[in-house]
XYZ file of C-alpha atoms in Angstrom:
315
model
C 0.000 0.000 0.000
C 1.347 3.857 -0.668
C 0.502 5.577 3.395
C 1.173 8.093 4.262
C 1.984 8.826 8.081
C 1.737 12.244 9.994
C 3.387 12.640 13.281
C 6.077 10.595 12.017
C 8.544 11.994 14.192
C 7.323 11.111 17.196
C 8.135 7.859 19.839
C 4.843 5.664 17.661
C 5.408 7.347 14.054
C 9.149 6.020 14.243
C 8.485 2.873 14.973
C 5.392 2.464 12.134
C 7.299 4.339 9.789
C 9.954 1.541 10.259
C 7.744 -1.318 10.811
C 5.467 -0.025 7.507
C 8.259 -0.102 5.285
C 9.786 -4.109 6.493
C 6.408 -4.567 5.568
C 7.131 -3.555 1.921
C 4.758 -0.652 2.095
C 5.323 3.004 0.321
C 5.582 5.362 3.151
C 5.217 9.087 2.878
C 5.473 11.582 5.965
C 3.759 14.610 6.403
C 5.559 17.694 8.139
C 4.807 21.056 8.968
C 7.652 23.728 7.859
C 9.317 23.835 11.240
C 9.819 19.842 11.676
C 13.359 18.161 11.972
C 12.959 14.973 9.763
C 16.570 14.055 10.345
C 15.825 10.711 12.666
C 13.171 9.642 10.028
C 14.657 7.443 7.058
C 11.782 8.374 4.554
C 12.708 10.242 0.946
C 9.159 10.806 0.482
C 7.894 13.926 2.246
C 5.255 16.199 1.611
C 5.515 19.637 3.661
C 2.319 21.452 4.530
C 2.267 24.747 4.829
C -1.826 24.772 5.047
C -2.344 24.326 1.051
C -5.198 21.815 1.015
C -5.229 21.847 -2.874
C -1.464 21.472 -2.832
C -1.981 18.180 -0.397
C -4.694 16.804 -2.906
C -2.673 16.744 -5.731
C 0.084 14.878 -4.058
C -2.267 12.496 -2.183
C -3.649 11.787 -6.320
C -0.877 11.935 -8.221
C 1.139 9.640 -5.300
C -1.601 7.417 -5.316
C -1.878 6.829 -1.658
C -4.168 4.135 -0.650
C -4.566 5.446 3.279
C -3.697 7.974 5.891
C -2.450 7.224 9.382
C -3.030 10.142 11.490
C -0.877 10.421 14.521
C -0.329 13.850 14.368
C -0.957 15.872 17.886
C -0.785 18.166 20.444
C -0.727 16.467 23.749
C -1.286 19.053 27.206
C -2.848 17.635 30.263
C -3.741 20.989 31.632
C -3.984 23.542 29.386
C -3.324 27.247 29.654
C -5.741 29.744 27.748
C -2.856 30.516 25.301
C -2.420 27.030 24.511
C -5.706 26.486 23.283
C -5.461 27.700 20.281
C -2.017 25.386 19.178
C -4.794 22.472 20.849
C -7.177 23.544 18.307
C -4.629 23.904 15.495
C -2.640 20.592 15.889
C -5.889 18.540 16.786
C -8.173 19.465 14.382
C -7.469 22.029 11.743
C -4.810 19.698 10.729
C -6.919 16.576 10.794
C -9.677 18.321 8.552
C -7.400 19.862 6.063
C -6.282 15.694 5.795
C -9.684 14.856 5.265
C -11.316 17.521 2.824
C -7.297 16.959 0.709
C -8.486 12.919 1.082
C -11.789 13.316 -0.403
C -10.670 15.650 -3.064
C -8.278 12.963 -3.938
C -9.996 10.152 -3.316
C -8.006 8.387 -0.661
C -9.805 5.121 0.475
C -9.413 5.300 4.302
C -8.200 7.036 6.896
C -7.072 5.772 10.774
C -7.153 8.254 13.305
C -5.633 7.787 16.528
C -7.507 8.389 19.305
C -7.189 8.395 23.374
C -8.591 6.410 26.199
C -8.649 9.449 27.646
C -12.181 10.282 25.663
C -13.903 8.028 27.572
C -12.924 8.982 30.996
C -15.183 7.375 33.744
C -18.254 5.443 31.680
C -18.789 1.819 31.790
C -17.172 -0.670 30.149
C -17.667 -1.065 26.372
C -19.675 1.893 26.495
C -18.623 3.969 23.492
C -19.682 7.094 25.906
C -18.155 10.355 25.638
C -16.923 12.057 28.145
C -13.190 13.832 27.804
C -10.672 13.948 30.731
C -9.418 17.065 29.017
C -9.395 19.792 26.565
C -6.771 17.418 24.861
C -9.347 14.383 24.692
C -12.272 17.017 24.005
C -10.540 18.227 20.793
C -9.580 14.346 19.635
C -13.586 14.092 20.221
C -14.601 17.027 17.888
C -11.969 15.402 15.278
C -14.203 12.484 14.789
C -17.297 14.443 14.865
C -15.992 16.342 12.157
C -14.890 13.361 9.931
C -18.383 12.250 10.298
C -19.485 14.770 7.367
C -16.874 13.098 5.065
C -17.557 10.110 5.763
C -21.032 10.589 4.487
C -20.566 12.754 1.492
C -17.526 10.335 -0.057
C -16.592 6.610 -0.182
C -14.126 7.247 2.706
C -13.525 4.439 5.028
C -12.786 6.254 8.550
C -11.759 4.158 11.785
C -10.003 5.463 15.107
C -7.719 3.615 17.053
C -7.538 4.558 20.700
C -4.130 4.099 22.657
C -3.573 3.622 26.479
C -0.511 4.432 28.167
C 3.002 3.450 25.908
C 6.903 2.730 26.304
C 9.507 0.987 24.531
C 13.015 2.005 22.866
C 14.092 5.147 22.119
C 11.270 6.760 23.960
C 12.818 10.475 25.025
C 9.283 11.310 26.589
C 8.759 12.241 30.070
C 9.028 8.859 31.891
C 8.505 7.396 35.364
C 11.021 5.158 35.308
C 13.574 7.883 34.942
C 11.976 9.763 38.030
C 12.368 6.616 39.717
C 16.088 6.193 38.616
C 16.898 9.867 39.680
C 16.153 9.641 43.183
C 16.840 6.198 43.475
C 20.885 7.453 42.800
C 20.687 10.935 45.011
C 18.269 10.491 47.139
C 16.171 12.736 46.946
C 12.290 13.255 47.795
C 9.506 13.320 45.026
C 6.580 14.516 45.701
C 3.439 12.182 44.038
C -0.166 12.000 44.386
C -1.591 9.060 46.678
C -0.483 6.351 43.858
C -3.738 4.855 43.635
C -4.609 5.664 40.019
C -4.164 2.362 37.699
C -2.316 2.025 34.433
C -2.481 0.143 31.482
C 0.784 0.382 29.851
C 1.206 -1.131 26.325
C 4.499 -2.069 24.283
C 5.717 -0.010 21.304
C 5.903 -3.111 19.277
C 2.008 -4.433 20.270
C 1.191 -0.635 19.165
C 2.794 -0.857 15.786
C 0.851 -4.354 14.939
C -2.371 -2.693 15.975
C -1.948 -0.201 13.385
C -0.351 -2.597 10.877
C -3.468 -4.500 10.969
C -6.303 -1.899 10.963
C -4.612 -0.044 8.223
C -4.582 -3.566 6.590
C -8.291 -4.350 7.459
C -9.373 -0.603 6.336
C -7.941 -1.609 2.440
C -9.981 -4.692 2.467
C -13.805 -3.393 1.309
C -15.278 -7.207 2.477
C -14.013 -5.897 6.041
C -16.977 -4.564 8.226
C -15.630 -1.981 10.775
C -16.554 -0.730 14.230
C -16.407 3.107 13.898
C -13.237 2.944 16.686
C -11.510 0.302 18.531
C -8.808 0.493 21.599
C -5.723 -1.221 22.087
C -4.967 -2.238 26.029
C -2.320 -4.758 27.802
C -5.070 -6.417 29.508
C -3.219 -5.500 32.919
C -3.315 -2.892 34.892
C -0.928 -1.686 38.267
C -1.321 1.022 40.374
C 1.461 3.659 40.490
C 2.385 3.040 44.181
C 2.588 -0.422 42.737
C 4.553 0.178 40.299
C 7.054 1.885 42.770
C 6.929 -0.753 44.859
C 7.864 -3.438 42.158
C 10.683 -1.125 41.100
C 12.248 -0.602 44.994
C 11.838 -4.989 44.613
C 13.536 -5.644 41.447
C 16.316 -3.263 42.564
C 17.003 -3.650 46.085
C 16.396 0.095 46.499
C 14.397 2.477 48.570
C 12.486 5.390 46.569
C 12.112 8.566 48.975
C 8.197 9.446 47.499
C 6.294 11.001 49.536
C 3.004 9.664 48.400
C -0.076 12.503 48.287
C 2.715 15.290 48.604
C 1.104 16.311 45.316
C -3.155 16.256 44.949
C -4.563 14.102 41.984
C -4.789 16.768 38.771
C -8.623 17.511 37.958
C -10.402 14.664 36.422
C -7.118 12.131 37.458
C -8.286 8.892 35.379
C -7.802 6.106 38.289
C -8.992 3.287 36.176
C -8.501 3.096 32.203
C -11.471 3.262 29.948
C -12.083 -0.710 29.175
C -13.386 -0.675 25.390
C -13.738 -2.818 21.908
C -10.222 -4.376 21.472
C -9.362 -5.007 17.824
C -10.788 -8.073 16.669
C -7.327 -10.831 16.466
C -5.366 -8.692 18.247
C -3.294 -9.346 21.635
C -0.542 -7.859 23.876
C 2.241 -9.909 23.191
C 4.878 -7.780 25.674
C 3.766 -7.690 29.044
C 5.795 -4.850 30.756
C 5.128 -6.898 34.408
C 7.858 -9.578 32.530
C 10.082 -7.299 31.055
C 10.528 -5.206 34.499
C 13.846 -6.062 34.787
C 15.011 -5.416 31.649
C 13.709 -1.820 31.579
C 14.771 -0.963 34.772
C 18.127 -2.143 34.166
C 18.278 -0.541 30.995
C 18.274 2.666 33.320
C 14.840 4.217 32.308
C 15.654 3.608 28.253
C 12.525 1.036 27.886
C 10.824 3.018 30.021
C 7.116 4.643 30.143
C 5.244 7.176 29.321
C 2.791 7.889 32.777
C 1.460 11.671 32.963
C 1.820 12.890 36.333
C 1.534 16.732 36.990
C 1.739 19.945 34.503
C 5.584 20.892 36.135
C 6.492 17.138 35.183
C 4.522 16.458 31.856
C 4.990 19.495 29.403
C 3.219 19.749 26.144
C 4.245 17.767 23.649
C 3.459 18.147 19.759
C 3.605 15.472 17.262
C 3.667 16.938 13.545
């Protein structure tokens, strides 16, 4: 297939960039002006500089089959001046994609979504209801697509992510918290630890999107509108302190509920519709070792207050 990828310079678009291409698909990134595509090995780029006619014609005369959208702008708490960048990177950009995809006549399109849309509803639900402005504006996305979806042949599917790590991850981690005062000393200041998190490998990522992208070519394929990818396990954070203090015959100095749980903390993970022949095949609870040992390099990604989770854009 010819795909192309946006946000491919980010922790997941490096990895499916990578992964797309042993597969023997085309790839193509798409970057804003500003991006550094040095760490991606791709020769086929298309810079956007908000020409939507411009994008069409490329998407045609490329003949690209699908779009993987994991272009964002991640904030957990926003500031009134960030909104508009939220606004900007989470949906502007998405709809420009989508009115350039109909005009070209691009057969599908997989969004990536959060669990975070679906904070406290039942299981299974489908319910809306956004942690954040972050989640809210991944929400309007898909409202949005809705219109295209109904005035062109566009297939349209969104894949929702939990918590991730893996290699080369130069996010925010807790791991590397843990490491840093595990070696001076020093106090850190957490909530109570009792939210849980379901933290899935890089690699189990990659195949989800492998295979949707693979299952949104095939027209005998019926589709749920969105789907979710989760470990099937779950550990609180005190937990996961507690494992790490185990595995390394160390004491971390936390002083647990020093810091209050942010507004609208998400204690347990939204449980949804897991894509159909898909499983978890890393289980960070038996890879512990190895990722502490590799001194916070495997680590993961867990959001834990504004001063230690800045923004983070993915174009």
């Amino acid at each position: 297939m010819n795909i192309l990828v946006t946000g491919a310079t980010g922790f997941v678009g490096k990895h499916l960039v990578k992964d797309l291409k042993c597969c023997a698909h085309e790839v193509h990134i798409l970057v804003r002006p500003s991006t550094d595509c040095s760490s991606i090995n791709v020769s086929r780029i298309f810079t956007f500089n908000d020409n939507i006619e411009a994008l069409a014609v490329y998407l045609r005369q490329e003949q690209i089959d699908g779009i993987i959208h994991l272009a964002s702008l991640y904030v957990a708490e926003h500031k009134t001046e960030q909104i508009k960048p939220i606004i900007d990177s989470n949906l502007y950009l998405g709809t420009a994609l989508l009115e350039a995809a109909k005009m070209a006549g691009v057969k599908w399109f997989l969004n990536t979504g959060t669990i975070w849309q679906n904070y406290n509803v039942p299981d299974y639900s489908d319910q809306y209801n956004p942690v954040n402005l972050y989640a809210a504006s991944k929400q309007a996305f898909i409202t949005v697509a809705k219109y295209y979806t109904e005035t062109s042949p566009l297939r349209f599917c969104t894949l929702k992510l939990c918590d991730t790590y893996g290699a080369d991850d130069t996010r925010r981690k807790i791991f590397t918290l843990f490491d840093e005062i595990a070696t001076s000393g020093k106090e850190l200041a957490m909530s109570p630890g009792k939210q849980q998190l379901d933290i899935l490998h890089i690699d189990d990522v990659v195949a989800g999107f492998i295979q949707l992208a693979e299952m949104l070519q095939d027209d005998t394929v019926a589709l749920r509108e969105e789907y979710v990818l989760t470990s099937g396990q779950t550990y609180s954070l005190k937990e996961w302190a507690h494992l790490y203090e185990q595995r390394n015959n160390v004491h971390l100095n936390i002083q647990w509920g020093g810091r209050c749980y942010r507004q609208r903390e998400v204690m347990k993970p939204y449980v949804g519709n897991v894509l159909p022949n898909w499983k978890a095949n890393k289980q960070i609870i038996n890879m512990l070792n190895k990722v502490i040992g590799g001194g916070g390099k495997l680590g993961l990604i867990i959001p834990l207050t504004p001063s230690l989770e800045p923004e983070r854009r993915v174009a």
